[in-house]
Amino acid sequence: MSFQQVSTIASLLFLLLFVTLVLVPEIVYWLFKMQGNELGDFLAKRAGMLFLGLSILCFYSRKTKSREVEKIVSLSVGTAMGAMALLGVYELIWGNAGLGILVAVFIEVLIAASFFRLWLDIRPSP
């Protein structure tokens, strides 16, 4: 897939996460088999705002002609999503999240792999 396609899909997913985390974090509690509370709601809303920023970054960079912008966005978003996937697996192993976390991990791995593939394609050959 092209940078424009990956960025557009990621932007839409991040926008969906923003809306979910800010307006209905109970969906995430249910999926991850976690008990919701005031602190969780507070942190979900703050995380949602970060996903809004990622959505905007991906959406507005999707049509760039700059290889440097593509490289920076690909590495940044790929790293963030890869780290989220690793954290999800860690939390599952330690019993802090239910099996539903694997849905998030799967999506995060797909996004990370897509952006890393783009990043590797953009890097100059030695």
XYZ file of C-alpha atoms in Angstrom:
126
model
C 0.000 0.000 0.000
C 1.060 3.555 -0.579
C 1.864 6.115 2.093
C -1.385 7.894 1.264
C -3.455 4.726 1.716
C -1.788 3.664 4.973
C -2.003 7.177 6.398
C -5.663 7.533 5.470
C -6.621 4.205 7.044
C -4.588 4.970 10.169
C -6.150 8.419 10.397
C -9.651 6.947 10.330
C -8.777 4.305 12.936
C -7.185 6.922 15.187
C -10.257 9.152 14.811
C -12.479 6.214 15.795
C -10.281 5.588 18.843
C -10.478 9.264 19.787
C -14.278 9.219 19.696
C -14.469 5.910 21.566
C -12.002 6.852 24.308
C -13.517 10.276 24.897
C -17.218 9.453 24.605
C -17.638 5.746 25.410
C -14.561 4.339 27.194
C -16.830 1.580 28.546
C -16.357 -0.205 25.214
C -12.633 -0.461 25.896
C -13.240 -1.639 29.479
C -15.567 -4.334 28.165
C -13.195 -5.433 25.386
C -10.184 -5.637 27.703
C -12.219 -7.161 30.566
C -11.333 -4.327 32.937
C -13.264 -2.491 35.618
C -13.929 1.137 34.733
C -13.520 3.951 37.248
C -12.960 7.709 37.410
C -9.198 7.409 36.920
C -9.693 5.119 33.928
C -12.171 7.545 32.381
C -9.768 10.439 32.969
C -6.835 8.594 31.385
C -8.985 7.294 28.498
C -10.002 10.839 27.617
C -6.397 12.018 27.719
C -5.290 9.072 25.551
C -8.147 9.893 23.193
C -6.723 13.374 22.707
C -3.380 11.842 21.709
C -5.188 9.715 19.119
C -6.857 12.866 17.813
C -3.376 14.327 17.268
C -2.197 11.169 15.502
C -5.313 11.208 13.340
C -4.666 14.782 12.264
C -0.967 14.061 11.637
C -1.763 11.082 9.409
C -4.630 12.808 7.613
C -2.776 16.000 6.758
C 0.478 14.268 5.822
C -1.204 11.654 3.599
C -0.757 13.633 0.364
C 2.712 14.983 1.041
C 5.233 14.998 -1.769
C 8.102 15.078 0.729
C 9.917 11.786 1.254
C 11.337 13.256 4.479
C 7.822 13.803 5.883
C 6.815 10.282 4.850
C 9.914 8.895 6.548
C 9.348 10.809 9.808
C 5.627 10.013 10.017
C 6.217 6.354 9.132
C 8.922 5.882 11.759
C 7.033 7.787 14.459
C 3.638 6.158 14.002
C 5.181 2.734 13.367
C 7.202 2.971 16.577
C 4.234 4.170 18.638
C 1.968 1.387 17.377
C 4.671 -1.258 17.750
C 5.259 -0.160 21.339
C 1.500 -0.227 22.020
C 1.339 -3.799 20.683
C 4.235 -4.894 22.900
C 2.631 -3.227 25.915
C -0.660 -4.969 25.149
C 1.016 -8.386 25.059
C 2.882 -7.580 28.286
C -0.355 -6.586 30.042
C -2.075 -9.755 28.801
C 0.765 -11.972 30.033
C 0.691 -10.337 33.468
C -3.093 -10.669 33.699
C -3.818 -6.956 33.618
C -6.001 -7.213 30.491
C -8.317 -9.834 29.052
C -7.999 -11.624 25.729
C -9.823 -8.742 24.028
C -6.523 -6.854 24.124
C -5.435 -9.107 21.254
C -7.869 -7.268 18.962
C -5.998 -4.035 19.703
C -2.613 -5.766 19.451
C -3.512 -7.214 16.041
C -4.535 -3.802 14.680
C -1.470 -2.132 16.214
C 0.835 -4.718 14.644
C -0.804 -4.199 11.230
C -0.407 -0.426 11.472
C 3.170 -0.698 12.770
C 4.171 -3.187 10.065
C 2.596 -1.046 7.336
C 4.387 2.098 8.442
C 7.693 0.291 9.031
C 7.518 -1.201 5.540
C 7.022 2.294 4.139
C 9.884 3.607 6.264
C 12.223 0.870 5.055
C 11.270 1.590 1.438
C 12.025 5.298 1.903
C 15.412 4.872 3.583
C 18.347 5.302 1.236
C 20.263 2.149 0.359
C 23.823 1.932 1.775
